[in-house]
Each structure stands twice: as C-alpha cells, then as structure tokens.
XYZ file of C-alpha atoms in Angstrom:
734
model
C 144.744 82.343 91.228
C 146.511 82.273 88.080
C 150.283 83.061 88.342
C 152.420 84.576 85.199
C 155.979 85.073 84.874
C 156.544 88.875 84.319
C 155.062 92.139 83.808
C 156.484 92.766 80.659
C 154.873 89.914 78.793
C 151.475 90.574 79.958
C 150.312 93.090 77.192
C 150.838 90.008 74.937
C 148.592 87.568 76.942
C 145.092 87.057 77.173
C 143.410 86.335 80.955
C 140.312 84.101 81.227
C 136.988 86.160 81.660
C 135.998 85.892 85.413
C 139.511 85.931 86.664
C 139.522 88.985 89.333
C 143.093 88.945 90.511
C 146.377 87.454 89.113
C 150.111 87.202 90.402
C 153.330 87.869 88.397
C 156.541 86.534 89.538
C 158.915 89.245 88.389
C 158.878 92.473 86.416
C 161.489 91.520 83.442
C 161.389 87.772 84.097
C 160.219 85.438 86.755
C 162.489 85.819 90.274
C 163.768 89.302 89.816
C 162.210 90.566 93.156
C 159.148 92.177 91.632
C 156.500 89.463 92.643
C 153.133 91.021 92.956
C 149.451 90.762 93.170
C 147.151 92.477 90.551
C 143.562 93.003 90.680
C 140.926 93.605 87.485
C 139.553 96.988 87.435
C 136.626 98.575 85.083
C 138.906 101.285 83.510
C 142.447 102.270 83.112
C 144.096 103.535 86.412
C 145.154 107.150 86.951
C 148.780 105.917 88.144
C 151.678 103.732 87.076
C 151.050 100.508 88.698
C 148.886 99.048 85.894
C 149.355 97.046 82.822
C 146.608 95.828 80.301
C 146.479 92.485 78.788
C 145.709 91.281 75.122
C 141.919 90.967 75.794
C 141.594 94.449 76.835
C 141.017 94.054 80.463
C 143.073 96.310 82.783
C 145.027 95.284 85.979
C 145.882 97.319 88.948
C 148.738 96.875 91.480
C 147.667 95.822 95.067
C 149.910 97.261 97.760
C 152.290 96.650 99.572
C 154.592 97.103 96.577
C 158.401 97.171 95.699
C 159.991 99.549 93.238
C 161.329 96.541 91.429
C 157.589 96.356 89.829
C 158.450 99.559 87.944
C 161.478 98.359 86.459
C 164.033 99.551 89.140
C 166.997 97.371 88.849
C 169.496 97.520 91.701
C 172.525 96.364 89.794
C 174.425 99.384 90.216
C 174.393 99.834 86.375
C 171.143 100.454 84.951
C 169.700 103.865 85.013
C 166.615 103.481 87.334
C 165.570 107.259 87.316
C 162.392 106.547 85.352
C 161.274 103.434 87.006
C 161.823 104.983 90.620
C 159.680 108.197 89.605
C 156.896 105.955 88.388
C 157.223 103.965 91.513
C 157.142 107.186 93.874
C 154.334 108.615 92.112
C 152.306 105.597 92.483
C 152.825 105.140 96.045
C 151.957 108.958 96.614
C 148.520 108.252 94.323
C 147.742 105.152 96.578
C 149.036 106.871 99.539
C 151.148 103.563 100.493
C 154.739 102.935 101.461
C 157.120 102.123 98.755
C 160.011 99.383 99.325
C 163.306 99.533 97.501
C 164.889 96.682 96.159
C 168.329 95.716 97.959
C 171.400 96.692 96.044
C 172.815 99.664 94.486
C 170.292 101.841 92.420
C 172.008 103.893 89.711
C 170.320 107.388 89.080
C 171.904 108.811 85.909
C 169.199 110.936 84.951
C 167.756 113.771 87.423
C 164.336 113.374 88.598
C 161.619 115.754 88.522
C 160.911 117.777 91.482
C 158.877 115.226 94.146
C 156.174 117.340 95.366
C 154.509 116.185 98.857
C 151.306 117.784 99.204
C 149.970 118.560 102.549
C 148.015 115.738 104.709
C 150.029 113.233 102.684
C 152.941 111.071 103.642
C 155.595 109.437 101.391
C 157.434 106.658 102.920
C 159.992 105.192 101.396
C 161.950 101.943 102.909
C 164.121 99.219 102.627
C 165.380 96.087 104.295
C 168.692 98.137 105.142
C 170.793 96.871 102.051
C 169.559 99.484 99.386
C 171.821 102.278 98.267
C 170.984 105.273 95.756
C 173.997 105.958 93.424
C 173.589 110.018 92.821
C 175.540 110.244 89.760
C 173.901 113.323 88.098
C 172.230 116.651 89.221
C 172.394 120.289 88.985
C 173.265 120.001 91.717
C 170.386 118.145 93.301
C 169.366 114.993 91.555
C 166.233 114.279 93.673
C 164.403 117.227 95.458
C 161.656 116.424 97.882
C 159.725 119.613 98.359
C 156.551 121.190 99.675
C 154.367 123.116 97.726
C 154.791 126.822 96.737
C 151.410 128.365 98.390
C 152.550 131.995 97.700
C 155.487 133.820 96.815
C 156.749 137.353 96.166
C 154.634 138.850 99.065
C 155.494 142.027 100.495
C 155.734 143.065 104.315
C 153.346 145.902 105.065
C 155.199 146.999 108.321
C 158.750 146.152 109.440
C 159.580 143.432 111.800
C 161.748 143.758 114.799
C 163.472 140.866 116.746
C 161.042 139.270 118.971
C 158.121 140.084 117.095
C 155.096 137.326 117.021
C 153.321 138.866 114.040
C 153.988 139.533 110.547
C 151.992 141.838 108.227
C 151.843 141.167 104.585
C 150.034 142.523 101.433
C 148.045 139.240 101.002
C 147.501 136.323 103.214
C 144.295 135.013 101.687
C 145.995 131.869 100.552
C 147.639 130.975 103.972
C 146.714 128.098 106.285
C 147.234 127.449 109.962
C 150.344 125.326 109.888
C 151.913 126.439 106.712
C 155.588 127.535 106.733
C 156.472 131.121 106.141
C 159.869 132.177 104.747
C 161.447 135.738 104.726
C 164.665 136.506 102.644
C 166.264 140.022 102.586
C 168.817 141.246 100.262
C 170.577 142.989 103.150
C 173.775 140.614 104.206
C 174.143 140.172 107.724
C 177.608 138.142 107.323
C 179.722 139.451 104.774
C 182.425 137.092 104.620
C 180.065 134.015 103.297
C 177.696 136.386 101.379
C 174.624 135.203 103.519
C 171.469 137.138 103.416
C 169.213 137.548 106.235
C 166.550 134.642 106.104
C 163.857 133.486 108.452
C 161.503 130.762 108.694
C 158.352 130.415 110.694
C 155.116 128.133 111.312
C 151.935 130.085 110.942
C 150.019 129.846 114.361
C 146.818 131.829 113.363
C 145.720 134.366 110.795
C 143.482 137.618 111.233
C 143.091 139.067 107.778
C 146.582 139.856 106.737
C 148.177 139.735 110.101
C 150.015 136.523 110.393
C 150.910 135.400 114.051
C 153.804 132.844 114.327
C 154.451 129.762 116.767
C 158.110 131.214 117.515
C 159.270 134.752 117.613
C 161.073 136.794 114.771
C 165.083 136.303 115.231
C 166.080 139.149 112.832
C 164.984 142.866 111.919
C 163.445 143.056 108.532
C 162.726 146.160 106.521
C 159.277 146.123 104.491
C 161.480 147.676 101.501
C 163.952 144.896 101.555
C 162.200 141.570 102.070
C 160.492 139.028 99.903
C 158.014 136.530 101.684
C 157.011 133.347 100.479
C 154.494 130.641 102.158
C 154.787 126.712 101.641
C 152.660 123.764 102.813
C 153.912 120.167 102.727
C 152.972 116.480 103.737
C 155.246 114.243 105.542
C 158.530 112.516 103.938
C 160.093 109.432 105.641
C 163.191 107.599 104.357
C 163.937 104.601 106.438
C 167.043 102.349 105.750
C 167.646 104.352 102.223
C 171.359 105.233 102.103
C 172.998 107.237 98.992
C 176.430 107.952 97.515
C 176.744 111.255 95.756
C 179.278 111.854 92.775
C 181.378 114.925 93.452
C 179.028 117.967 93.649
C 175.878 116.030 93.396
C 173.196 115.637 96.184
C 169.482 115.150 97.498
C 167.452 118.076 98.433
C 164.734 118.344 101.170
C 162.761 121.865 100.469
C 159.945 123.482 102.309
C 158.983 120.314 104.087
C 157.714 119.685 107.458
C 158.947 117.018 109.849
C 160.922 115.186 107.290
C 162.416 111.796 108.887
C 165.424 109.860 107.927
C 166.900 107.020 109.705
C 169.451 104.040 109.398
C 171.040 105.179 106.497
C 174.838 106.128 105.154
C 175.352 109.228 103.533
C 178.570 109.386 101.755
C 180.964 111.092 99.161
C 183.373 109.504 96.950
C 186.589 110.596 98.606
C 187.707 112.181 101.997
C 186.515 115.558 102.882
C 185.121 115.715 98.763
C 183.308 118.942 97.851
C 180.008 117.270 98.135
C 177.055 118.056 100.333
C 175.008 114.702 100.525
C 171.670 116.150 101.811
C 170.931 119.658 101.832
C 167.768 120.950 104.041
C 166.509 124.216 102.593
C 163.802 126.122 104.471
C 162.557 122.905 106.441
C 160.902 122.780 109.625
C 161.428 119.994 112.313
C 163.715 117.470 110.654
C 164.724 114.423 112.455
C 167.683 112.034 111.594
C 168.890 109.132 113.826
C 171.507 106.223 113.404
C 173.190 107.914 110.428
C 176.816 106.878 109.210
C 178.438 110.210 107.351
C 181.262 109.740 105.033
C 183.770 111.201 102.757
C 182.195 114.363 101.889
C 182.212 118.087 102.913
C 178.727 118.606 104.705
C 177.134 115.208 104.288
C 174.146 116.944 106.187
C 173.685 120.904 105.431
C 171.047 122.290 107.301
C 170.428 125.836 105.443
C 168.212 128.636 104.397
C 166.802 129.301 107.910
C 165.893 125.712 108.388
C 164.341 125.424 111.993
C 164.157 123.095 114.631
C 166.302 120.152 113.304
C 167.627 117.361 115.376
C 170.371 114.793 114.531
C 171.188 111.860 116.957
C 173.244 108.679 117.224
C 175.827 109.577 114.382
C 179.386 108.231 113.066
C 181.243 110.677 110.903
C 184.607 109.927 109.273
C 186.582 111.482 106.412
C 184.511 115.063 106.418
C 184.745 118.661 106.716
C 181.859 119.125 109.232
C 179.476 116.315 109.507
C 176.385 118.363 110.149
C 176.607 122.130 109.224
C 174.001 124.435 110.246
C 174.399 127.607 108.236
C 172.721 130.226 106.307
C 170.798 131.493 109.465
C 169.516 127.724 110.308
C 167.738 128.014 113.784
C 168.040 125.528 116.883
C 169.753 122.720 115.360
C 170.791 120.168 117.653
C 173.350 117.251 117.133
C 173.532 114.375 119.834
C 175.578 111.616 120.304
C 178.006 111.875 117.526
C 181.458 110.239 117.146
C 183.942 111.564 114.684
C 187.063 110.464 112.962
C 189.483 112.135 110.924
C 187.447 115.032 110.289
C 188.223 118.664 109.773
C 185.672 119.578 112.812
C 182.843 117.625 114.050
C 181.885 120.759 116.277
C 181.591 123.434 113.687
C 178.690 125.461 112.016
C 178.531 128.874 109.903
C 176.051 131.690 110.777
C 173.066 130.195 112.600
C 170.964 130.613 115.668
C 171.181 128.298 118.869
C 173.063 125.386 117.410
C 173.701 122.698 119.936
C 176.245 119.867 120.232
C 175.718 117.335 122.826
C 177.762 114.092 123.582
C 180.579 114.430 121.102
C 183.732 112.337 120.763
C 186.152 113.665 118.268
C 189.100 111.658 117.088
C 191.993 113.412 115.722
C 194.620 111.137 113.936
C 198.032 112.008 113.584
C 197.943 112.675 109.656
C 194.694 114.461 109.692
C 194.415 118.041 108.614
C 194.309 120.643 110.951
C 191.199 120.781 113.142
C 189.740 124.401 113.673
C 186.381 123.915 115.529
C 183.654 126.538 115.618
C 180.590 127.187 116.602
C 179.616 130.346 114.629
C 176.088 131.211 115.848
C 174.185 133.121 118.191
C 173.710 131.538 121.360
C 173.787 127.826 121.272
C 175.707 125.236 123.397
C 178.354 122.738 123.552
C 178.113 120.244 126.366
C 179.794 116.596 126.920
C 182.438 117.025 124.261
C 185.781 115.231 123.901
C 188.356 115.893 121.513
C 191.035 113.267 121.475
C 194.282 113.859 119.664
C 196.008 110.607 119.146
C 199.265 112.409 118.826
C 198.864 113.951 122.000
C 199.965 117.302 120.860
C 198.449 120.230 122.310
C 197.955 123.314 119.803
C 197.366 126.426 121.211
C 194.680 129.034 120.198
C 190.855 129.541 120.812
C 189.788 127.680 117.628
C 190.977 124.099 118.672
C 188.144 122.121 120.699
C 185.525 124.797 120.567
C 185.199 128.509 119.414
C 181.777 130.222 119.341
C 182.107 133.595 117.543
C 178.900 135.530 116.167
C 178.019 138.381 114.190
C 176.802 141.922 114.758
C 174.383 143.342 117.577
C 172.079 140.273 117.506
C 174.768 138.105 119.737
C 174.104 140.511 122.739
C 170.402 138.711 123.059
C 171.953 135.165 123.480
C 174.134 133.331 126.188
C 176.655 130.877 125.181
C 177.200 127.474 127.396
C 180.189 125.440 127.416
C 179.806 122.334 129.727
C 182.145 119.151 130.321
C 184.561 119.781 127.350
C 187.566 118.135 127.216
C 190.381 118.262 124.775
C 194.032 119.088 124.665
C 193.580 121.039 121.169
C 192.577 124.535 121.086
C 190.277 125.997 123.627
C 187.371 128.082 124.336
C 186.382 131.512 122.761
C 183.649 133.839 122.137
C 182.407 137.296 120.944
C 179.328 139.584 120.521
C 177.347 137.588 123.417
C 175.593 138.383 126.342
C 177.364 135.979 128.855
C 179.408 133.027 128.418
C 179.274 130.217 130.812
C 182.154 127.711 131.190
C 181.511 124.525 133.476
C 183.759 121.655 134.010
C 185.821 122.070 131.025
C 189.365 121.095 130.527
C 190.954 122.601 127.490
C 194.172 124.237 126.528
C 193.070 127.742 126.337
C 190.276 130.197 127.298
C 190.512 133.575 125.214
C 187.533 135.912 125.670
C 187.996 139.614 124.681
C 185.572 142.736 125.763
C 186.518 144.545 122.698
C 184.207 141.637 121.029
C 181.255 142.722 123.000
C 181.153 140.239 125.543
C 178.686 141.032 128.767
C 180.144 138.665 131.134
C 182.102 135.334 131.378
C 181.431 133.015 134.473
C 183.894 130.100 134.929
C 183.218 127.502 137.614
C 185.764 126.287 139.962
C 185.878 122.722 138.130
C 187.273 124.011 135.010
C 190.927 124.159 133.871
C 192.999 125.724 131.092
C 196.770 125.916 130.575
C 196.077 129.417 129.304
C 193.455 131.674 130.594
C 193.074 135.201 128.993
C 189.636 136.967 129.907
C 190.530 140.701 128.992
C 188.660 144.005 130.001
C 185.499 142.141 131.164
C 183.216 141.197 133.914
C 184.389 137.615 135.200
C 181.965 135.928 137.596
C 183.119 133.019 139.785
C 180.093 130.388 139.953
C 179.382 129.589 143.481
C 180.563 126.050 144.652
C 177.918 123.721 146.159
C 179.913 123.445 149.341
C 183.029 124.464 150.690
C 186.065 122.217 149.408
C 189.390 123.101 151.445
C 192.790 121.457 152.297
C 194.404 121.518 155.629
C 197.714 122.797 156.937
C 199.720 119.970 157.760
C 202.851 118.059 156.382
C 202.541 115.655 153.312
C 200.079 113.747 155.312
C 197.822 116.548 155.719
C 196.066 115.858 152.357
C 194.820 112.509 153.784
C 192.868 113.788 156.807
C 193.578 112.301 160.273
C 197.031 110.747 160.987
C 197.629 108.045 163.596
C 200.948 106.551 164.965
C 201.847 103.187 164.318
C 203.067 101.225 167.741
C 203.244 97.548 166.546
C 202.669 95.252 163.569
C 202.141 91.411 163.995
C 203.693 88.870 161.998
C 200.263 87.000 161.014
C 197.962 86.096 158.492
C 196.198 88.722 158.029
C 198.781 91.371 159.875
C 197.195 93.365 162.486
C 198.180 97.304 162.913
C 198.384 98.625 166.325
C 197.749 102.388 165.989
C 195.926 103.894 169.126
C 192.658 105.912 168.510
C 193.309 105.331 164.629
C 189.777 106.402 163.801
C 189.090 103.871 160.963
C 186.283 101.822 159.962
C 185.871 98.340 158.160
C 186.181 98.954 154.480
C 188.079 102.246 154.594
C 190.998 102.516 152.479
C 194.291 103.375 154.216
C 197.931 104.339 153.427
C 200.924 103.296 155.314
C 204.450 104.902 155.390
C 207.488 105.304 157.546
C 207.692 101.780 159.162
C 211.130 100.887 160.527
C 211.567 97.209 159.976
C 208.510 95.786 158.350
C 209.260 97.974 155.325
C 207.142 96.032 152.832
C 204.092 98.011 154.241
C 205.399 101.407 153.410
C 203.972 103.451 150.492
C 201.172 100.997 150.030
C 197.338 101.253 150.361
C 195.226 98.477 152.196
C 191.718 97.797 153.175
C 190.686 97.846 156.829
C 189.039 94.924 158.419
C 188.007 93.912 161.952
C 188.773 97.528 163.066
C 188.832 98.284 167.175
C 189.464 101.478 168.789
C 193.132 100.798 168.532
C 193.970 98.068 166.235
C 192.605 97.008 162.756
C 193.634 94.077 160.233
C 195.217 94.493 156.753
C 192.655 92.712 154.878
C 193.854 89.769 152.532
C 197.606 90.773 153.605
C 199.837 88.094 155.024
C 202.617 89.755 157.005
C 203.924 86.239 158.692
C 206.938 86.258 156.506
C 207.771 89.781 156.647
C 210.739 91.353 158.893
C 209.696 92.090 162.476
C 208.477 95.400 163.014
C 210.842 97.630 164.833
C 209.473 101.188 165.312
C 207.772 104.103 163.438
C 204.956 104.553 160.938
C 202.027 106.325 160.160
C 198.595 105.488 158.899
C 196.315 107.904 156.836
C 193.265 107.758 154.648
C 194.220 106.444 151.256
C 192.724 107.798 148.215
C 191.195 105.084 145.890
C 189.951 106.078 142.434
C 186.420 104.867 141.744
C 184.867 104.706 138.203
C 182.117 107.184 137.875
C 180.973 106.204 134.488
C 181.360 102.701 132.993
C 179.532 101.513 129.919
C 180.272 98.037 128.779
C 179.658 97.922 125.139
C 181.154 96.132 122.057
C 183.297 98.550 120.336
C 185.808 98.730 117.535
C 188.624 101.293 118.339
C 188.708 102.989 121.429
C 186.049 102.374 124.037
C 183.876 105.034 125.838
C 185.959 107.204 128.450
C 186.228 105.783 131.950
C 186.209 108.632 134.520
C 187.974 108.527 137.816
C 188.306 111.511 140.292
C 189.251 111.765 143.855
C 188.951 115.355 145.729
C 190.804 115.862 148.855
C 188.604 118.040 151.482
C 188.821 119.108 154.964
C 187.572 122.060 157.478
C 190.509 124.483 156.817
C 192.591 126.024 154.153
C 196.229 125.421 153.130
C 198.304 128.476 153.340
C 201.852 129.173 152.524
C 204.755 126.845 150.931
C 204.383 123.375 151.361
C 204.601 119.906 149.296
C 201.613 117.577 149.295
C 201.751 114.239 148.271
C 198.559 112.472 146.869
C 198.753 108.582 146.462
C 195.975 107.227 143.994
C 195.060 103.736 142.968
C 193.407 102.372 139.839
C 191.964 98.637 139.648
C 189.389 97.030 137.632
C 189.538 94.081 135.133
C 190.276 93.793 131.393
C 187.532 92.765 129.029
C 188.049 89.897 126.605
C 187.437 92.314 123.818
C 190.530 94.389 124.393
C 193.905 94.554 122.780
C 195.614 95.736 125.980
C 196.453 99.244 124.747
C 195.136 101.937 127.254
C 195.415 105.678 126.951
C 195.555 107.310 130.436
C 195.545 111.151 131.281
C 196.136 112.213 134.733
C 195.150 115.620 135.879
C 195.884 117.519 138.954
C 193.618 120.568 139.805
C 194.272 123.253 142.419
C 192.096 126.256 143.374
C 194.047 129.270 144.741
C 191.764 132.072 146.518
C 194.362 134.678 145.079
C 195.759 132.849 141.763
C 192.502 131.074 140.417
C 191.883 127.926 139.008
C 194.857 126.061 137.393
C 195.891 122.523 136.563
C 198.552 120.250 135.202
C 197.884 117.238 132.801
C 200.237 114.053 132.237
C 199.157 111.891 129.124
C 200.558 108.360 129.292
C 200.121 105.258 127.263
C 199.809 101.846 129.000
C 200.292 98.515 126.988
C 199.658 95.061 128.077
C 200.244 96.115 131.875
C 203.897 96.959 131.162
C 205.135 100.170 133.053
C 205.257 103.344 130.848
C 207.152 106.609 131.224
C 205.263 110.174 131.268
C 205.150 111.882 128.089
C 205.007 115.177 129.502
C 207.653 116.899 131.479
C 208.444 116.147 135.160
C 206.871 119.213 136.361
C 204.077 121.299 135.049
C 203.230 124.728 136.008
C 199.985 125.520 137.378
C 198.600 129.115 136.669
C 200.597 132.351 134.914
C 202.987 132.973 137.592
C 204.643 129.613 137.958
C 204.373 129.552 141.819
C 202.451 126.486 141.916
C 203.921 123.506 140.185
C 202.503 119.653 140.353
C 204.621 116.612 139.505
C 203.635 112.968 138.926
C 206.291 111.011 140.712
C 207.611 108.395 138.468
C 210.837 108.207 140.028
C 209.519 106.500 143.218
C 210.084 102.806 143.785
C 206.381 102.211 143.938
C 205.491 104.060 140.657
C 203.759 101.422 138.309
C 205.438 98.444 140.167
C 201.963 97.089 141.135
C 200.384 96.999 137.595
C 198.593 93.651 137.292
C 200.237 92.613 140.522
C 196.986 91.174 141.792
C 195.825 89.552 138.513
C 198.829 88.200 136.890
C 200.463 89.752 133.655
C 197.572 91.732 131.911
C 196.771 90.249 128.231
C 193.723 90.095 126.197
C 191.704 87.970 128.639
C 190.097 88.945 131.903
C 193.454 89.726 133.666
C 193.334 92.660 136.321
C 194.494 95.765 135.832
C 196.134 97.477 138.776
C 198.169 100.775 139.077
C 199.536 102.821 142.169
C 201.326 106.160 141.837
C 201.948 109.346 143.680
C 200.971 112.896 142.602
C 203.089 115.604 144.116
C 201.937 119.062 144.428
C 204.360 121.864 145.451
C 203.239 125.102 146.636
C 206.421 127.425 146.750
C 204.628 130.955 147.275
C 204.270 131.857 151.057
C 201.223 133.994 150.108
C 199.072 131.073 148.039
C 195.871 130.125 149.920
C 194.637 126.953 148.411
C 190.904 125.901 148.688
C 190.985 122.513 146.576
C 193.199 119.978 145.407
C 191.539 117.257 143.126
C 193.170 114.370 141.262
C 191.334 113.182 138.097
C 192.117 110.161 135.815
C 190.441 109.697 132.199
C 191.022 106.097 130.637
C 190.037 104.652 127.272
C 190.990 101.317 126.031
C 191.224 99.821 122.466
C 189.008 96.953 121.633
C 188.130 94.271 118.838
C 184.401 93.973 118.686
C-alpha cells in the first residue's frame, strides 16, 4: 500500500492505476496526528471525508478517523470551526464515532446548529486531553439539536394537572417516542419571569389525542398555550472538555438521552456570568465524572427538561454547580463535592429536584452562602455543609431552604434526610408535608401561613432554633424505646458494681462481686482510694469470672496498693459507623462515631449525668495531622422536645485543643437543660496518642478520651434519650 505525506498534497499527485487504497501520514504535514487510510471510490462521495487526486480518482476516508483529518488543529490558536463542522458532518453521514485530537481547540466562529436525526448517534470522544475553547456565540457557539417535527400547534381542550392525554389540532406528524413541548405565556413565577413550560414523551397516538408517558405537571388553557413536537437521535460526548469565554456556551436542544462524561466545563473566573452547558427541552440527560469550575451555572437544566441525572461531580468557584430552572422536572444530582461556591444545593423554579450525597465546603473568604431548593417536591439527602470558619449563620437559607410557588406545591412532599451543617437551616412553604429525618442544623423555620400541611420531625433531628408555627407537627415513631434510668452520675452507664480489691500484678485483677461483665466489655473505673491511677479511665475486660476480671493489657504492679472504695460501670466507646479509606487531597470523607445510652426506665427531675467517651484509631501516611472534630450531645425530653449542644474542635498533630464554643450550651428554648464538655477535668485530652507515641504524619495512633456532662436543672423534665455523637474529618495530601 502506498504511503503519502499529507492530505493537502494529494490534489497535485497522481496515484498509479490499480491502487485500491492508500495511507496518508498527516493533514497539513506528515506526523501532525492525521494519519489515516483512504480507499478508491467510483464517484465523488457525498461527505467531506474525501479528496480527488490529479489523475481524477476519488478517495474516501475509511473509519475510524480523527478530526485532525479535516484540518482541526489543537494548538489553542487556529480557528477550528470549519474543520470541526466538516468532521462532525462526515461522522454523521458515515454513522461513525469521531475522535478529537489532544490539546486546546479554538472555536472562533459559531457553528451552525448540529441536527441529530432520529435513529442516529453522534459519538464524539477523546483520549481525555481535549478541550474546546468556546470563544464566540450568541450566546451558544455550538447547538446540538433534535429535529423540529411540528410547531405552533394548538390545544383543542384544556389540560389539568395529572392528565395523561393531550388533544391538539393536528397530530399527524407525531410519532411514538417524540418529545412534546408546551409553552404558555402565563407566568407562574413572576420574580424571574418564568412562563409555564412542560415536556412530555409521547406514549401513543389516537387521531389527534396524544397520550404521554408521564402525567402533566401544570394546568394549561387551550387559548394560551403553544405546542411543539421534536424528534432526535442520541448524542454522546466522552472526554470532551470545554472552556467558555464570558457569556458563551454550548447548548443541547430537544435531545433524547444525551450523555456527557469525563469532562471539565469551566468559565474564565470565579462565579463568572457564564453557563457552560444549557439544556433546553431535553429528556433523559446523563452526566458523570465531571469537573465544574469558575462560572455561574456550568450546567443549566432549563426549559422543562425532564428526568436528568448527574453524578460524581467536583465543583469549585461557582454560583450553583447544576441549576434546575424554568420548570425542569425530576433533576437528580448525586455525589457532588463543592468548594467556594455560593450554593451547591440550589435550584430555581422546578419540579422534584433531588440532591444526594453532597459535601459543601465553605471557605472563610467565600461570598455568603444562601442555599435553596425552590421547587415543587424534591428532596435533599446526606448533605453536609462544612464551614471552615466554624461560624454559625442564622436563618432558614443556610444549608437548605425549599420554598415553592402557588397552589401546585400542595401536591408534593418535601424530604430532608441526614443533613448536617452549621450554616442556616431548613425551611419550606406551599407544600403538602415536610419530613425531616436525622438532621443537625442551626434552625428549622416553617410557617403555616405559607400553606404547609404538616411537618414531621424524627427524634434524631437537632437544631439550635426550632420555629414551627401554627401548623400540625407530627413526631415520627421511634423503632424502639430509648430511655435513661434514674440514678446518680453512674446511671448513664447501666449496672454499677462496687470494687472491694485490686491486685498489684500484670495484668491487674479487680474484685467486684456480681459485676456482670464479660470478656471484651469496656468498663470505666472511678472512686478508688490508694490505686488512684485507675480512676476516670476505661479498660477492656479479660478472663472474667462472677466476681473478678482482669484489666486487659494493664500492669498495676508498680501502682500504690489499693486501700478502699471504687465503682465499675460500662464505659462508652465510640466506634466508626462509616470509614472509607481513599486517596484524597484536602479534607477526607467524614468519619462518624455514635454512642446511645439506653435503659428500661426514664430520667425524671434535676440531675447531672457524666458521659465518658473514647476515640481510638490510626493515622494514615497521607495525612498532615490536622483533624476537625465536632462533638454533639443530644437530649430528647418528653415535655420539651429534641435539642442538642454542639462543640466544634480542632486537633493538630495529637496536641491538646481547647473548645471553640462556650463551656455550656443551652438545650432547647427554655434554657432548663444544659450540656458541657468537661475540658477542665484532669483526664481531658491527656491520652491523645498515649498508646502510639506522638501522632505525626506516619501511621501513629490517635487516642482521645473525654467526658460530656449533661445537667438537667428542672424537676419536671422527663428525658427519654441521651446520645453522644462525634464527626471527624482529616486533612490529607494525596
């Protein structure tokens, strides 16, 4: 097979007769990345992947092929618009994937709308090092679009919320699977000027009656509504990133199931007024493994786009990473980590917007964070807002606020689950019901004057300020009774046994008749006279008998002799409920520790309860040693509801740290229940790294014990639950 240098040279060359195929080593010059195979054809091909040699023969490109064959240069300077348009047209004509060359591809001339016909796939991909520089547009530089089948159709009957059939004046051009779009001039959300818009997929057609796959989510008058029908093939963008100049963008219009992955979408500066990708009237968009940087809404889900899902996202320097607006329906955002954004959990008027597994890191100099889900229905689950300045911000807009608009909200419920954050709180309006489960926020603020049907808060939710006004409040049932006994400070630890002797031996042996402990139990000892080294410490039980047990791995032979006294009770050891060891740069995933104290009776009246706890695990080699700890005490009172006290701490390289909150925090609105972390006791933080040496950047052990003291000062209080929780994150290098 003959090999020639470049495509641009071929019109001046003759190829020997009888040659059926040839190879070129480049487009402009050999080695420029446009190596390709061509075959002889009888007549001029109807696409751009061709050339004619001097002898009059026509040659057609043989797939697979790279856009470099059409003159696309990835030098970041040369305008590649014409070459890219020709390459895409050829890929569509041959129904073949198109590879883009590695590097920055400048687009200085807007491309004509790229129509993706039904039953075709446009698959554009790279090996992960390709970025389009979107330098022009009005505002879209590239618009991937479905076909317009019909427009300006009219309704012949009004539509009510929940209807499955739409009657139009002419459905003759419609097919099953087409996208049907309704647009009304009547505004529903006037502050942004958003008209009513709805998208639906056609399930069946009977004359001019069109049945939908999903029911209507608006009411439409036949006199005010324009109906359009679109049809599209599939678009796939794999490993194609782009950077947009101010105000420029890429559009997806009226597409079914477009897919984008392994890409970075970015603007030119932090929170710049740029929407990198705008989805208009699209169905079933999917995006995964995306980096979103320095723009306003890098992904703007708009114009009633329906059933979109985005996952595994890193977002930085944005106003909102993914904004569902203009009545987008059922947009789901999963596994997103944000840094220095105005708001990660945020949408404009939309339906059923959902956020799951979100970490929002708020840096001290960041612009104020006001987060809101302005939509009908929707939910937020497993959301953690981390304010590195540890400064609470009051109000209902901080972590999540979910207001909506007009009567339609009464048809939907809102759900908040596992939401943790010092900034702001939870709010809702115009909604059937609000479910709040396992949340720890600064405030819950919901008012019946905003048409809230009911609010259900479970007994594991905490807030510094709870303001549920003039509405029906439901308490979610607990799975089992969790109660606290009426005893002294030892009552929080269950059965207490008296110590009568302790041996000087290795290991030490404790004599405590009928102690009720088993091997492996964690116990706490205090009140010993003589051998005072045992006091206010936790031990693991070994070789237990009815009246004695050994202190595992504890040598008491050099301690002073036991004289008298002492009690032994169950200790509380914090165990990690979730630990995910993954490489990371910056703060790690959150480690979650929890201990619940429970018994068969309740605590009534004024009393002081001491809750000891212990944290123990190893450093990883990737860590700097910075640790952020947040200690929370929760109390559930039958007559005062659920309340909490939170203490943020910082620990560095195993050194003791002081509390950044006050010495006591009120639980509840009345001030009759208080809780305090005892940081003045001798044992507080004294055992950091005691078992593993000085904690540093290697695999040293981190070891901490402390007491949490809760004081009930009102004789009428009835306490059902006391719970201690610690959230921890670490700062890593890799």
